[in-house]
XYZ file of C-alpha atoms in Angstrom:
309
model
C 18.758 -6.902 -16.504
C 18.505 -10.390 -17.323
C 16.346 -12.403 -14.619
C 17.056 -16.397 -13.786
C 15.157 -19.039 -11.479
C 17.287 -21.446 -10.548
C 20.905 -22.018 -10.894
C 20.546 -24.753 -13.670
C 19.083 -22.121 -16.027
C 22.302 -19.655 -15.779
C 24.394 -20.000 -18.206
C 28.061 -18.340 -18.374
C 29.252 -16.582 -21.236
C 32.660 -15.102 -19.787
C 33.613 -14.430 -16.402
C 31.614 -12.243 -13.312
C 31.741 -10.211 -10.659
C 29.517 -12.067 -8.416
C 27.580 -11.138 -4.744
C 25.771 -13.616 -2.880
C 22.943 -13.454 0.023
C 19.192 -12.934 1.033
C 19.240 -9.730 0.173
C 15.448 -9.385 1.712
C 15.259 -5.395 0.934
C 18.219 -4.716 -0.357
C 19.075 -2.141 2.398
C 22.468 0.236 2.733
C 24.756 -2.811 3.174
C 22.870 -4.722 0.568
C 23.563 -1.822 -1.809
C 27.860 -1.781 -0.689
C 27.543 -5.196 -2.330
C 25.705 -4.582 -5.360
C 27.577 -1.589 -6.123
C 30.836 -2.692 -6.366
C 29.669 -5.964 -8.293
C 28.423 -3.264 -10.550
C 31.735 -1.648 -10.338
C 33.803 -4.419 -10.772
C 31.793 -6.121 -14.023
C 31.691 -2.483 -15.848
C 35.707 -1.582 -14.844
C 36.591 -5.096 -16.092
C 33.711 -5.317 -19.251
C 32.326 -8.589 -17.118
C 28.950 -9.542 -16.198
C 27.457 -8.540 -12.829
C 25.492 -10.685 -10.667
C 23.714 -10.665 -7.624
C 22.568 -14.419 -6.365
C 19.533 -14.158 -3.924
C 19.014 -16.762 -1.575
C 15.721 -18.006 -1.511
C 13.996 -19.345 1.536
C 10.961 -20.340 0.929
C 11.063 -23.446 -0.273
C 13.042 -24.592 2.747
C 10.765 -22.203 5.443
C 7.789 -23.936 3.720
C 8.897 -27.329 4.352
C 9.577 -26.327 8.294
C 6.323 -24.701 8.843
C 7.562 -21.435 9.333
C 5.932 -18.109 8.483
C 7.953 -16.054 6.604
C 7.754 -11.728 6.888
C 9.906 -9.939 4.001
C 10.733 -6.986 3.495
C 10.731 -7.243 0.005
C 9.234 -9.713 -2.505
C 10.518 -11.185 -5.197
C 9.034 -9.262 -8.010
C 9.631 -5.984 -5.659
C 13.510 -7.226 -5.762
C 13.667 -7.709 -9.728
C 12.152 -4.283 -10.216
C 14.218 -2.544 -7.716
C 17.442 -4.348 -9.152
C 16.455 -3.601 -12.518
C 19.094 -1.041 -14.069
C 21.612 -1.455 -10.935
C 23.105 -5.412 -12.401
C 23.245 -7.241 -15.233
C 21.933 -10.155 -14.115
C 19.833 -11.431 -11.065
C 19.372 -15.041 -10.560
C 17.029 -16.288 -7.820
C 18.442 -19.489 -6.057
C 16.036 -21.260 -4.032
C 17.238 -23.021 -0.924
C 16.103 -26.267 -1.111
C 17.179 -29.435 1.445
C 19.306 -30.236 -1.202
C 21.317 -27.337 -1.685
C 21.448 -26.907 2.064
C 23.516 -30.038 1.825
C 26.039 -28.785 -0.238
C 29.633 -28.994 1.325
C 31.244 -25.494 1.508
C 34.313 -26.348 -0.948
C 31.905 -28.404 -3.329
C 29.767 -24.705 -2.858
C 32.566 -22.745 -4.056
C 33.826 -25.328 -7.130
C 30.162 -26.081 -8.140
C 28.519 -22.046 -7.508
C 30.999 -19.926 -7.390
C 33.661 -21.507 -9.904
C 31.713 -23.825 -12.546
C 28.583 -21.844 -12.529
C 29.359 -18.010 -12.433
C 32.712 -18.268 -13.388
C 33.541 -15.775 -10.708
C 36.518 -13.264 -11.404
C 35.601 -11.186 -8.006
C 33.275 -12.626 -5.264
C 31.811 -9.733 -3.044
C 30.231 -10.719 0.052
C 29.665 -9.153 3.776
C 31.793 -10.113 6.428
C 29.402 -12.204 8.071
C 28.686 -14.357 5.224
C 28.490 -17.991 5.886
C 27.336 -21.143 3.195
C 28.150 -24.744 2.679
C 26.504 -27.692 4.917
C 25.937 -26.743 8.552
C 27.539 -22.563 7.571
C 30.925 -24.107 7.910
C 32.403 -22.017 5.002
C 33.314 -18.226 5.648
C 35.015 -15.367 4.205
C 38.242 -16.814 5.558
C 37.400 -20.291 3.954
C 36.758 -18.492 0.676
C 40.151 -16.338 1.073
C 41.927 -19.642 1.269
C 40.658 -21.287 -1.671
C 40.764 -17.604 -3.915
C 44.088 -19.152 -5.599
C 42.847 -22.516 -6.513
C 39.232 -21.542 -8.147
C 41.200 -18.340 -9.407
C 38.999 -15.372 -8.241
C 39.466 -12.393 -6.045
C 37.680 -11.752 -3.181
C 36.015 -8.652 -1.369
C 35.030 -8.400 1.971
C 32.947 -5.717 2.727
C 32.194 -4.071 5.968
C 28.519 -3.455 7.469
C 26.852 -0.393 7.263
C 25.720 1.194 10.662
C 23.222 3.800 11.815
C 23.110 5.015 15.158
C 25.119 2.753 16.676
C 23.392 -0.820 15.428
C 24.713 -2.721 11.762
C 22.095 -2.383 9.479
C 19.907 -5.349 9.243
C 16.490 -6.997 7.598
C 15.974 -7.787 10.751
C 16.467 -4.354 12.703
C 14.723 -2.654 9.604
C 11.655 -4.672 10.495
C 11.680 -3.942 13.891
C 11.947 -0.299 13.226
C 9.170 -0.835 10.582
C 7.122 -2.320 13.026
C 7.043 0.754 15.328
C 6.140 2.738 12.283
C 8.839 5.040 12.018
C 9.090 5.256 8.551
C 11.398 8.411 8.135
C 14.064 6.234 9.874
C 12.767 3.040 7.777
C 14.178 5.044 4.546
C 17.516 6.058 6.071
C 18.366 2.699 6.650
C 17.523 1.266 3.444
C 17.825 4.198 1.007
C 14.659 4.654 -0.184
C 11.038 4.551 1.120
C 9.306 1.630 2.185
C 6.162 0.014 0.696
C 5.134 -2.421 -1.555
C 3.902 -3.124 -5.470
C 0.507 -4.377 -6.298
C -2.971 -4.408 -8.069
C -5.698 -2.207 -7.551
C -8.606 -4.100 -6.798
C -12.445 -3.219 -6.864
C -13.573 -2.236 -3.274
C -17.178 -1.117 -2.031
C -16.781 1.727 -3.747
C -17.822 4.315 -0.653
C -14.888 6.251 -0.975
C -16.381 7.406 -4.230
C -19.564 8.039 -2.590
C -17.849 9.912 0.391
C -16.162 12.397 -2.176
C -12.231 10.501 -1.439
C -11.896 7.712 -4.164
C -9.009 5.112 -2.956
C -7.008 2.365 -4.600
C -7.378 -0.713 -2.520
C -3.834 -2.980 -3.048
C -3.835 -6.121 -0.717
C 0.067 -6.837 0.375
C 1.469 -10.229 -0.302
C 0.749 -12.167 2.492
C 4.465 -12.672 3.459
C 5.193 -8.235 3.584
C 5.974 -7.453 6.601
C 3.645 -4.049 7.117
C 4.021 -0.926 9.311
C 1.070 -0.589 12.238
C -2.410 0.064 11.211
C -2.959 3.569 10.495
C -3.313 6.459 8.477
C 0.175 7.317 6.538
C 1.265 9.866 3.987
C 2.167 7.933 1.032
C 3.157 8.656 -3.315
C 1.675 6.175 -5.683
C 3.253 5.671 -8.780
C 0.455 4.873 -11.665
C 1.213 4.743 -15.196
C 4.889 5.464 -14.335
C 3.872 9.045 -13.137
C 3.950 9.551 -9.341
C 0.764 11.020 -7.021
C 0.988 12.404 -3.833
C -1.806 11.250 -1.305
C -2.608 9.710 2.001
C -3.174 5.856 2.477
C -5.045 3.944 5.546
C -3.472 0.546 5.870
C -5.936 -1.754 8.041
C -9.222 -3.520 7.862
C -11.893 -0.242 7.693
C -13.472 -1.304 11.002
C -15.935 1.144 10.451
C -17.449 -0.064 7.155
C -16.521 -3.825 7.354
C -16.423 -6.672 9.143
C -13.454 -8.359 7.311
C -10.128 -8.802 8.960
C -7.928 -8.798 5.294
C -5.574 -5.736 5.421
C -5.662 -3.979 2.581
C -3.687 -0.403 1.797
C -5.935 2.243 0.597
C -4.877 5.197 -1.333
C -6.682 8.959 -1.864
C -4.307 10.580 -4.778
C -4.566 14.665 -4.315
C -4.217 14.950 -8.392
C -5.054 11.815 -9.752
C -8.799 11.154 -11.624
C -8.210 8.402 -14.029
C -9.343 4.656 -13.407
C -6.924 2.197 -12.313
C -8.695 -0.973 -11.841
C -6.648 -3.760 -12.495
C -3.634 -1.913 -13.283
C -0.353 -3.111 -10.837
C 1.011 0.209 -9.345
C 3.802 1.287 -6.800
C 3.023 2.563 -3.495
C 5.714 4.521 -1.261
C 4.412 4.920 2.571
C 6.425 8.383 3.746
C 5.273 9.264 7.334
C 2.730 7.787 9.995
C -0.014 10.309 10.781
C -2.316 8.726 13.245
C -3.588 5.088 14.016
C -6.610 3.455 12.498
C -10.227 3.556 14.466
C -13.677 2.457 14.266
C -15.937 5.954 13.705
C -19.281 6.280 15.268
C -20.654 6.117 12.004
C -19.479 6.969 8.286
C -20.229 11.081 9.056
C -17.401 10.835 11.387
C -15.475 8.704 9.350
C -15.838 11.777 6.537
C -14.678 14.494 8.983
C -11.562 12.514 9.658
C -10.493 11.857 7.057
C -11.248 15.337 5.548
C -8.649 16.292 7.894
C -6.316 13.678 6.795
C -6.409 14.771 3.681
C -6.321 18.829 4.465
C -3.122 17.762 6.363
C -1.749 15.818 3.580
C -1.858 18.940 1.144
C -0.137 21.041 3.381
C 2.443 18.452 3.761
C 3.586 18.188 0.048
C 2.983 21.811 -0.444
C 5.391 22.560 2.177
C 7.769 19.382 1.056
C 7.764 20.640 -2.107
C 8.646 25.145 -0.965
């Protein structure tokens, strides 16, 4: 897949099929869109693209804190063998000011060269969201594409949406989490050198701080598979502070791999969080802490041993 910042660095060599959006964890109804871009540029030997939206820049500018579901790099990677090309757009004052029909000649038309546009049907762009899928129906003749409206995805009665994922991620339910966007949550990072007393204790962990802007599930102890070295590990993680070792309020997800011996300082691995098991607490003291999490980890065995009957 062939990654672009900014939509002065595309350039067209034939006609797309192209989808357009946040796409902030490329959920269910993220994955309608993508697929039939991917469809569409392989049936008619075109390019496929998928044009993310992106809101910092402007969120930045009005002071407000963003929560993702996915970052960037976590979007590339995930994207990787599902399009031919990503580009990431970012939503600057400037581009907010873009008329909707100057939108579809300039983005759409001039710079993707668009053969099918796929969007949702609650897609809206141009200055002040005037433009719509009816707006871009209207204009499909003139700027010579086709275009697909596709319908949202629902689960149990509600559309599926970043923001109804989050809220679902934020009461930890992280079976229902995957349903909704197809896979399991969790994030990509680098394993960073800790205190080491997980070593001491007999339970060596990964420690991988989130980007600031993930949005993460409640403190707690979760089942979790790390991928390291493109080989997966099954394992339990604590994502929190350790209130019972340190003082320090940076969250930080740390990972005991059942199978797993080799070191991975420094090295960026992939982190899948599968099922809450209890919250985090402060111990009495580190003994405690060591019975605990003995348990944890007893549990955790039996878990993927009985996953995997």
């Amino acid at each position: 897949m062939q990654y672009i910042k900014g939509l002065e660095a595309y350039e067209a060599d034939g006609r797309s099929a192209v989808t357009l959006g946040k796409f902030d964890g490329l959920h269910l109804g993220h994955k309608k869109l993508t697929d039939m871009v991917k469809e569409y540029g392989r049936q008619d030997d075109i390019k496929s693209i998928v044009c993310a939206f992106d809101m910092s820049v402007l969120w930045e500018k009005k002071g407000i804190s963003r929560e993702v579901l996915m970052t960037k790099d976590e979007r590339r990677n995930h994207l990787e063998e599902e399009v031919d090309c990503l580009v990431d757009c970012p939503f600057t004052e400037e581009f907010s000011r873009m008329e909707a029909e100057e939108f579809i000649e300039n983005v759409i038309c001039n710079i993707f060269c668009a053969a099918y546009v796929v969007v949702g049907t609650d897609f809206r762009f141009g200055h002040g969201k005037r433009g719509d899928i009816h707006m871009l129906q209207a204009y499909a003749r003139k700027y010579d594409y086709e275009l697909i409206v596709i319908e949202k995805e629902r689960r149990e009665g509600h559309i599926i949406s970043s923001t109804y994922i989050k809220q679902i991620l934020k009461e930890g339910n992280m079976p229902f989490v995957c349903e909704l966007l197809g896979y399991p949550y969790g994030l990509q990072g680098v394993v960073e050198h800790g205190k080491k007393l997980g070593r001491r204790l007999g339970f060596p962990t990964f420690n991988v701080a989130p980007a600031r802007e993930k949005v993460m599930p409640p403190n707690g102890v979760y089942l979790n598979r790390v991928q390291v070295d493109g080989v997966w590990y099954d394992g339990i993680a604590n994502i929190g502070v350790k209130p019972t070792v340190s003082d320090e309020e940076r969250l930080l997800v740390e990972s005991y791999l059942f199978d797993y011996s080799g070191d991975a300082y420094g090295k960026e691995v992939q982190i899948e969080l599968l099922e809450f098991c209890r919250p985090e607490q402060k111990f009495a003291d580190v003994e405690e802490m060591k019975k605990c999490v003995a348990g944890d980890i007893a549990f955790g065995r039996q878990y993927f041993e009985m996953a995997a009957d």
